[in-house]
Amino acid sequence: MTYDDSNVFAKILREELPCYKVYEDDETFAFLDIMPRADGHTLVIPKNPAINIFDVSPEVLCTTIRTVQRLTPAIRDAVEADGVLIQQFNDAAAGQTVFHVHFHIIPRWDGVALKPHAGDMGDPDVLAANAEKIRTVLEAA
Ligand code: 5GP
């Protein structure tokens, strides 16, 4: 399998598709999952093209996980979560649906079940409000 730059995350990086952006630096980009499994569900991607863990360079993986680590406490605080799940899927058999490597940052609350993976579209107003909350916490950090 070769990297296909028509995937939705490549289009988001090229600004051909909109997104609820929460963070960007020279090497990585983060935005809300459009079908969130929980409030604040965020995706972190490298700007470099790579399909998944089998394809990404160690250097790009390191910069991406650094962004995951930086954003996770801000996301937790922004939505007042009790904990945070980090997920990463590799190949269709494992549940990967978008073939540009990414990490899911998914806030969790005691006793609250996760919604299905890639299930219902999020409410645009709620997504916009959650992105704003996360950006505000990050700016204050
Ligand atoms: P995967 O299954 O590949 O680990 O995760 C892909 C994720 O991308 C899913 O959670 C899905 O909800 C999300 N997703 C799919 N299409 C879009 C899109 O166009 N915009 C955004 N923001 N998320 C998307």
JSON list of C-alpha atoms and ligand atoms in Angstrom, two decimals:
[
{"chain": "A", "resi": 1, "resn": "MET", "atom": "CA", "xyz": [0.00, 0.00, 0.00]},
{"chain": "A", "resi": 2, "resn": "THR", "atom": "CA", "xyz": [1.33, 3.46, -0.87]},
{"chain": "A", "resi": 3, "resn": "TYR", "atom": "CA", "xyz": [0.27, 6.73, 0.73]},
{"chain": "A", "resi": 4, "resn": "ASP", "atom": "CA", "xyz": [-2.80, 8.17, -1.03]},
{"chain": "A", "resi": 5, "resn": "ASP", "atom": "CA", "xyz": [-2.90, 11.95, -0.68]},
{"chain": "A", "resi": 6, "resn": "SER", "atom": "CA", "xyz": [-6.63, 12.05, -1.43]},
{"chain": "A", "resi": 7, "resn": "ASN", "atom": "CA", "xyz": [-7.39, 10.90, 2.15]},
{"chain": "A", "resi": 8, "resn": "VAL", "atom": "CA", "xyz": [-9.47, 13.32, 4.23]},
{"chain": "A", "resi": 9, "resn": "PHE", "atom": "CA", "xyz": [-6.64, 14.28, 6.61]},
{"chain": "A", "resi": 10, "resn": "ALA", "atom": "CA", "xyz": [-4.37, 15.19, 3.68]},
{"chain": "A", "resi": 11, "resn": "LYS", "atom": "CA", "xyz": [-7.23, 17.35, 2.37]},
{"chain": "A", "resi": 12, "resn": "ILE", "atom": "CA", "xyz": [-7.62, 18.99, 5.79]},
{"chain": "A", "resi": 13, "resn": "LEU", "atom": "CA", "xyz": [-3.87, 19.74, 5.84]},
{"chain": "A", "resi": 14, "resn": "ARG", "atom": "CA", "xyz": [-4.15, 21.32, 2.37]},
{"chain": "A", "resi": 15, "resn": "GLU", "atom": "CA", "xyz": [-7.20, 23.28, 3.61]},
{"chain": "A", "resi": 16, "resn": "GLU", "atom": "CA", "xyz": [-9.37, 21.65, 0.96]},
{"chain": "A", "resi": 17, "resn": "LEU", "atom": "CA", "xyz": [-11.71, 20.47, 3.74]},
{"chain": "A", "resi": 18, "resn": "PRO", "atom": "CA", "xyz": [-12.71, 22.43, 6.87]},
{"chain": "A", "resi": 19, "resn": "CYS", "atom": "CA", "xyz": [-11.97, 21.26, 10.38]},
{"chain": "A", "resi": 20, "resn": "TYR", "atom": "CA", "xyz": [-12.25, 22.34, 14.02]},
{"chain": "A", "resi": 21, "resn": "LYS", "atom": "CA", "xyz": [-8.57, 23.09, 14.51]},
{"chain": "A", "resi": 22, "resn": "VAL", "atom": "CA", "xyz": [-7.16, 23.15, 18.03]},
{"chain": "A", "resi": 23, "resn": "TYR", "atom": "CA", "xyz": [-3.38, 23.29, 17.48]},
{"chain": "A", "resi": 24, "resn": "GLU", "atom": "CA", "xyz": [-0.67, 23.54, 14.83]},
{"chain": "A", "resi": 25, "resn": "ASP", "atom": "CA", "xyz": [3.12, 23.74, 14.75]},
{"chain": "A", "resi": 26, "resn": "ASP", "atom": "CA", "xyz": [5.70, 23.23, 12.00]},
{"chain": "A", "resi": 27, "resn": "GLU", "atom": "CA", "xyz": [5.43, 19.45, 12.10]},
{"chain": "A", "resi": 28, "resn": "THR", "atom": "CA", "xyz": [2.03, 18.53, 13.53]},
{"chain": "A", "resi": 29, "resn": "PHE", "atom": "CA", "xyz": [-1.64, 19.49, 13.35]},
{"chain": "A", "resi": 30, "resn": "ALA", "atom": "CA", "xyz": [-4.57, 18.74, 15.69]},
{"chain": "A", "resi": 31, "resn": "PHE", "atom": "CA", "xyz": [-8.31, 19.03, 15.16]},
{"chain": "A", "resi": 32, "resn": "LEU", "atom": "CA", "xyz": [-11.54, 17.60, 16.53]},
{"chain": "A", "resi": 33, "resn": "ASP", "atom": "CA", "xyz": [-12.83, 14.25, 15.31]},
{"chain": "A", "resi": 34, "resn": "ILE", "atom": "CA", "xyz": [-15.97, 15.00, 13.28]},
{"chain": "A", "resi": 35, "resn": "MET", "atom": "CA", "xyz": [-17.65, 11.87, 14.73]},
{"chain": "A", "resi": 36, "resn": "PRO", "atom": "CA", "xyz": [-16.52, 12.24, 18.34]},
{"chain": "A", "resi": 37, "resn": "ARG", "atom": "CA", "xyz": [-16.61, 9.30, 20.71]},
{"chain": "A", "resi": 38, "resn": "ALA", "atom": "CA", "xyz": [-16.72, 11.87, 23.54]},
{"chain": "A", "resi": 39, "resn": "ASP", "atom": "CA", "xyz": [-16.67, 15.64, 23.97]},
{"chain": "A", "resi": 40, "resn": "GLY", "atom": "CA", "xyz": [-13.21, 16.97, 23.07]},
{"chain": "A", "resi": 41, "resn": "HIS", "atom": "CA", "xyz": [-12.20, 13.91, 20.99]},
{"chain": "A", "resi": 42, "resn": "THR", "atom": "CA", "xyz": [-9.14, 15.22, 19.16]},
{"chain": "A", "resi": 43, "resn": "LEU", "atom": "CA", "xyz": [-6.95, 13.83, 16.38]},
{"chain": "A", "resi": 44, "resn": "VAL", "atom": "CA", "xyz": [-3.23, 14.59, 16.17]},
{"chain": "A", "resi": 45, "resn": "ILE", "atom": "CA", "xyz": [-1.47, 14.09, 12.84]},
{"chain": "A", "resi": 46, "resn": "PRO", "atom": "CA", "xyz": [1.98, 14.75, 11.43]},
{"chain": "A", "resi": 47, "resn": "LYS", "atom": "CA", "xyz": [2.17, 17.09, 8.46]},
{"chain": "A", "resi": 48, "resn": "ASN", "atom": "CA", "xyz": [4.51, 14.59, 6.77]},
{"chain": "A", "resi": 49, "resn": "PRO", "atom": "CA", "xyz": [2.64, 11.96, 4.78]},
{"chain": "A", "resi": 50, "resn": "ALA", "atom": "CA", "xyz": [2.65, 8.49, 6.36]},
{"chain": "A", "resi": 51, "resn": "ILE", "atom": "CA", "xyz": [0.01, 5.78, 6.39]},
{"chain": "A", "resi": 52, "resn": "ASN", "atom": "CA", "xyz": [0.36, 4.39, 9.89]},
{"chain": "A", "resi": 53, "resn": "ILE", "atom": "CA", "xyz": [2.87, 3.03, 12.44]},
{"chain": "A", "resi": 54, "resn": "PHE", "atom": "CA", "xyz": [4.33, 0.68, 9.81]},
{"chain": "A", "resi": 55, "resn": "ASP", "atom": "CA", "xyz": [5.13, 3.58, 7.50]},
{"chain": "A", "resi": 56, "resn": "VAL", "atom": "CA", "xyz": [6.00, 6.57, 9.70]},
{"chain": "A", "resi": 57, "resn": "SER", "atom": "CA", "xyz": [9.63, 7.47, 10.47]},
{"chain": "A", "resi": 58, "resn": "PRO", "atom": "CA", "xyz": [10.76, 7.39, 14.12]},
{"chain": "A", "resi": 59, "resn": "GLU", "atom": "CA", "xyz": [11.47, 11.12, 13.94]},
{"chain": "A", "resi": 60, "resn": "VAL", "atom": "CA", "xyz": [7.98, 12.00, 12.71]},
{"chain": "A", "resi": 61, "resn": "LEU", "atom": "CA", "xyz": [6.45, 9.62, 15.23]},
{"chain": "A", "resi": 62, "resn": "CYS", "atom": "CA", "xyz": [8.37, 11.35, 18.03]},
{"chain": "A", "resi": 63, "resn": "THR", "atom": "CA", "xyz": [7.22, 14.85, 17.06]},
{"chain": "A", "resi": 64, "resn": "THR", "atom": "CA", "xyz": [3.65, 13.59, 16.76]},
{"chain": "A", "resi": 65, "resn": "ILE", "atom": "CA", "xyz": [3.58, 11.89, 20.17]},
{"chain": "A", "resi": 66, "resn": "ARG", "atom": "CA", "xyz": [5.17, 15.01, 21.70]},
{"chain": "A", "resi": 67, "resn": "THR", "atom": "CA", "xyz": [2.18, 16.97, 20.45]},
{"chain": "A", "resi": 68, "resn": "VAL", "atom": "CA", "xyz": [-0.16, 14.30, 21.85]},
{"chain": "A", "resi": 69, "resn": "GLN", "atom": "CA", "xyz": [1.53, 14.65, 25.24]},
{"chain": "A", "resi": 70, "resn": "ARG", "atom": "CA", "xyz": [1.35, 18.44, 25.09]},
{"chain": "A", "resi": 71, "resn": "LEU", "atom": "CA", "xyz": [-2.35, 18.54, 24.15]},
{"chain": "A", "resi": 72, "resn": "THR", "atom": "CA", "xyz": [-3.67, 15.77, 26.41]},
{"chain": "A", "resi": 73, "resn": "PRO", "atom": "CA", "xyz": [-3.73, 17.71, 29.72]},
{"chain": "A", "resi": 74, "resn": "ALA", "atom": "CA", "xyz": [-5.17, 20.78, 28.01]},
{"chain": "A", "resi": 75, "resn": "ILE", "atom": "CA", "xyz": [-7.97, 18.70, 26.49]},
{"chain": "A", "resi": 76, "resn": "ARG", "atom": "CA", "xyz": [-8.65, 16.99, 29.82]},
{"chain": "A", "resi": 77, "resn": "ASP", "atom": "CA", "xyz": [-8.89, 20.35, 31.58]},
{"chain": "A", "resi": 78, "resn": "ALA", "atom": "CA", "xyz": [-10.93, 22.00, 28.82]},
{"chain": "A", "resi": 79, "resn": "VAL", "atom": "CA", "xyz": [-13.73, 19.43, 29.07]},
{"chain": "A", "resi": 80, "resn": "GLU", "atom": "CA", "xyz": [-13.19, 18.59, 32.76]},
{"chain": "A", "resi": 81, "resn": "ALA", "atom": "CA", "xyz": [-12.58, 14.89, 32.06]},
{"chain": "A", "resi": 82, "resn": "ASP", "atom": "CA", "xyz": [-11.67, 12.29, 34.70]},
{"chain": "A", "resi": 83, "resn": "GLY", "atom": "CA", "xyz": [-9.14, 10.59, 32.40]},
{"chain": "A", "resi": 84, "resn": "VAL", "atom": "CA", "xyz": [-7.98, 10.40, 28.80]},
{"chain": "A", "resi": 85, "resn": "LEU", "atom": "CA", "xyz": [-7.75, 7.47, 26.38]},
{"chain": "A", "resi": 86, "resn": "ILE", "atom": "CA", "xyz": [-5.07, 7.60, 23.65]},
{"chain": "A", "resi": 87, "resn": "GLN", "atom": "CA", "xyz": [-5.80, 5.33, 20.67]},
{"chain": "A", "resi": 88, "resn": "GLN", "atom": "CA", "xyz": [-3.99, 4.61, 17.42]},
{"chain": "A", "resi": 89, "resn": "PHE", "atom": "CA", "xyz": [-5.20, 2.14, 14.73]},
{"chain": "A", "resi": 90, "resn": "ASN", "atom": "CA", "xyz": [-3.04, 0.41, 12.09]},
{"chain": "A", "resi": 91, "resn": "ASP", "atom": "CA", "xyz": [-4.63, -1.05, 8.94]},
{"chain": "A", "resi": 92, "resn": "ALA", "atom": "CA", "xyz": [-8.28, -1.77, 8.26]},
{"chain": "A", "resi": 93, "resn": "ALA", "atom": "CA", "xyz": [-8.30, -5.01, 10.26]},
{"chain": "A", "resi": 94, "resn": "ALA", "atom": "CA", "xyz": [-7.44, -2.98, 13.36]},
{"chain": "A", "resi": 95, "resn": "GLY", "atom": "CA", "xyz": [-10.10, -0.35, 12.68]},
{"chain": "A", "resi": 96, "resn": "GLN", "atom": "CA", "xyz": [-8.10, 2.23, 10.72]},
{"chain": "A", "resi": 97, "resn": "THR", "atom": "CA", "xyz": [-10.40, 4.12, 8.37]},
{"chain": "A", "resi": 98, "resn": "VAL", "atom": "CA", "xyz": [-8.25, 7.12, 7.39]},
{"chain": "A", "resi": 99, "resn": "PHE", "atom": "CA", "xyz": [-4.85, 6.22, 6.02]},
{"chain": "A", "resi": 100, "resn": "HIS", "atom": "CA", "xyz": [-2.79, 9.13, 7.31]},
{"chain": "A", "resi": 101, "resn": "VAL", "atom": "CA", "xyz": [-1.20, 8.19, 10.64]},
{"chain": "A", "resi": 102, "resn": "HIS", "atom": "CA", "xyz": [-2.99, 9.74, 13.63]},
{"chain": "A", "resi": 103, "resn": "PHE", "atom": "CA", "xyz": [-3.54, 9.53, 17.36]},
{"chain": "A", "resi": 104, "resn": "HIS", "atom": "CA", "xyz": [-6.95, 9.81, 18.99]},
{"chain": "A", "resi": 105, "resn": "ILE", "atom": "CA", "xyz": [-7.10, 11.76, 22.26]},
{"chain": "A", "resi": 106, "resn": "ILE", "atom": "CA", "xyz": [-10.42, 10.80, 23.86]},
{"chain": "A", "resi": 107, "resn": "PRO", "atom": "CA", "xyz": [-11.56, 12.29, 27.18]},
{"chain": "A", "resi": 108, "resn": "ARG", "atom": "CA", "xyz": [-13.28, 9.86, 29.58]},
{"chain": "A", "resi": 109, "resn": "TRP", "atom": "CA", "xyz": [-15.55, 10.35, 32.59]},
{"chain": "A", "resi": 110, "resn": "ASP", "atom": "CA", "xyz": [-16.21, 7.87, 35.36]},
{"chain": "A", "resi": 111, "resn": "GLY", "atom": "CA", "xyz": [-19.26, 5.76, 34.47]},
{"chain": "A", "resi": 112, "resn": "VAL", "atom": "CA", "xyz": [-19.71, 7.30, 30.97]},
{"chain": "A", "resi": 113, "resn": "ALA", "atom": "CA", "xyz": [-19.48, 4.83, 28.07]},
{"chain": "A", "resi": 114, "resn": "LEU", "atom": "CA", "xyz": [-17.64, 5.66, 24.86]},
{"chain": "A", "resi": 115, "resn": "LYS", "atom": "CA", "xyz": [-19.73, 6.31, 21.76]},
{"chain": "A", "resi": 116, "resn": "PRO", "atom": "CA", "xyz": [-19.00, 4.01, 18.77]},
{"chain": "A", "resi": 117, "resn": "HIS", "atom": "CA", "xyz": [-15.83, 4.52, 16.69]},
{"chain": "A", "resi": 118, "resn": "ALA", "atom": "CA", "xyz": [-16.62, 6.68, 13.62]},
{"chain": "A", "resi": 119, "resn": "GLY", "atom": "CA", "xyz": [-20.32, 6.69, 14.57]},
{"chain": "A", "resi": 120, "resn": "ASP", "atom": "CA", "xyz": [-22.63, 9.73, 14.45]},
{"chain": "A", "resi": 121, "resn": "MET", "atom": "CA", "xyz": [-21.55, 13.17, 13.25]},
{"chain": "A", "resi": 122, "resn": "GLY", "atom": "CA", "xyz": [-21.00, 15.62, 16.08]},
{"chain": "A", "resi": 123, "resn": "ASP", "atom": "CA", "xyz": [-23.22, 18.68, 16.56]},
{"chain": "A", "resi": 124, "resn": "PRO", "atom": "CA", "xyz": [-21.38, 21.58, 14.82]},
{"chain": "A", "resi": 125, "resn": "ASP", "atom": "CA", "xyz": [-22.16, 24.01, 17.68]},
{"chain": "A", "resi": 126, "resn": "VAL", "atom": "CA", "xyz": [-20.82, 21.56, 20.29]},
{"chain": "A", "resi": 127, "resn": "LEU", "atom": "CA", "xyz": [-17.71, 20.85, 18.19]},
{"chain": "A", "resi": 128, "resn": "ALA", "atom": "CA", "xyz": [-17.03, 24.57, 17.75]},
{"chain": "A", "resi": 129, "resn": "ALA", "atom": "CA", "xyz": [-17.52, 25.21, 21.48]},
{"chain": "A", "resi": 130, "resn": "ASN", "atom": "CA", "xyz": [-15.20, 22.34, 22.45]},
{"chain": "A", "resi": 131, "resn": "ALA", "atom": "CA", "xyz": [-12.49, 23.46, 20.01]},
{"chain": "A", "resi": 132, "resn": "GLU", "atom": "CA", "xyz": [-12.70, 26.96, 21.46]},
{"chain": "A", "resi": 133, "resn": "LYS", "atom": "CA", "xyz": [-12.41, 25.63, 25.04]},
{"chain": "A", "resi": 134, "resn": "ILE", "atom": "CA", "xyz": [-9.31, 23.60, 24.12]},
{"chain": "A", "resi": 135, "resn": "ARG", "atom": "CA", "xyz": [-7.64, 26.50, 22.30]},
{"chain": "A", "resi": 136, "resn": "THR", "atom": "CA", "xyz": [-8.32, 28.76, 25.30]},
{"chain": "A", "resi": 137, "resn": "VAL", "atom": "CA", "xyz": [-6.66, 26.32, 27.74]},
{"chain": "A", "resi": 138, "resn": "LEU", "atom": "CA", "xyz": [-3.69, 25.88, 25.38]},
{"chain": "A", "resi": 139, "resn": "GLU", "atom": "CA", "xyz": [-3.24, 29.64, 24.99]},
{"chain": "A", "resi": 140, "resn": "ALA", "atom": "CA", "xyz": [-3.24, 30.05, 28.78]},
{"chain": "A", "resi": 141, "resn": "ALA", "atom": "CA", "xyz": [-0.70, 27.26, 29.31]},
{"chain": "B", "resi": 1, "resn": "5GP", "atom": "P1", "xyz": [-9.30, 5.70, 12.34]},
{"chain": "B", "resi": 1, "resn": "5GP", "atom": "O1", "xyz": [-10.47, 4.80, 12.24]},
{"chain": "B", "resi": 1, "resn": "5GP", "atom": "O2", "xyz": [-8.60, 5.77, 11.01]},
{"chain": "B", "resi": 1, "resn": "5GP", "atom": "O3", "xyz": [-8.40, 5.47, 13.49]},
{"chain": "B", "resi": 1, "resn": "5GP", "atom": "O4", "xyz": [-9.89, 7.13, 12.66]},
{"chain": "B", "resi": 1, "resn": "5GP", "atom": "C1", "xyz": [-10.31, 8.05, 11.71]},
{"chain": "B", "resi": 1, "resn": "5GP", "atom": "C2", "xyz": [-11.14, 9.05, 12.45]},
{"chain": "B", "resi": 1, "resn": "5GP", "atom": "O5", "xyz": [-11.35, 10.14, 11.59]},
{"chain": "B", "resi": 1, "resn": "5GP", "atom": "C3", "xyz": [-12.52, 8.55, 12.89]},
{"chain": "B", "resi": 1, "resn": "5GP", "atom": "O6", "xyz": [-12.63, 8.64, 14.29]},
{"chain": "B", "resi": 1, "resn": "5GP", "atom": "C4", "xyz": [-13.50, 9.45, 12.16]},
{"chain": "B", "resi": 1, "resn": "5GP", "atom": "O7", "xyz": [-14.58, 9.81, 12.97]},
{"chain": "B", "resi": 1, "resn": "5GP", "atom": "C5", "xyz": [-12.64, 10.64, 11.80]},
{"chain": "B", "resi": 1, "resn": "5GP", "atom": "N1", "xyz": [-12.99, 11.31, 10.57]},
{"chain": "B", "resi": 1, "resn": "5GP", "atom": "C6", "xyz": [-13.38, 10.73, 9.40]},
{"chain": "B", "resi": 1, "resn": "5GP", "atom": "N2", "xyz": [-13.59, 11.67, 8.46]},
{"chain": "B", "resi": 1, "resn": "5GP", "atom": "C7", "xyz": [-13.33, 12.86, 9.06]},
{"chain": "B", "resi": 1, "resn": "5GP", "atom": "C8", "xyz": [-13.37, 14.21, 8.58]},
{"chain": "B", "resi": 1, "resn": "5GP", "atom": "O8", "xyz": [-13.68, 14.51, 7.44]},
{"chain": "B", "resi": 1, "resn": "5GP", "atom": "N3", "xyz": [-13.03, 15.18, 9.48]},
{"chain": "B", "resi": 1, "resn": "5GP", "atom": "C9", "xyz": [-12.67, 14.89, 10.77]},
{"chain": "B", "resi": 1, "resn": "5GP", "atom": "N4", "xyz": [-12.36, 15.91, 11.57]},
{"chain": "B", "resi": 1, "resn": "5GP", "atom": "N5", "xyz": [-12.64, 13.62, 11.25]},
{"chain": "B", "resi": 1, "resn": "5GP", "atom": "C10", "xyz": [-12.95, 12.62, 10.39]}
]
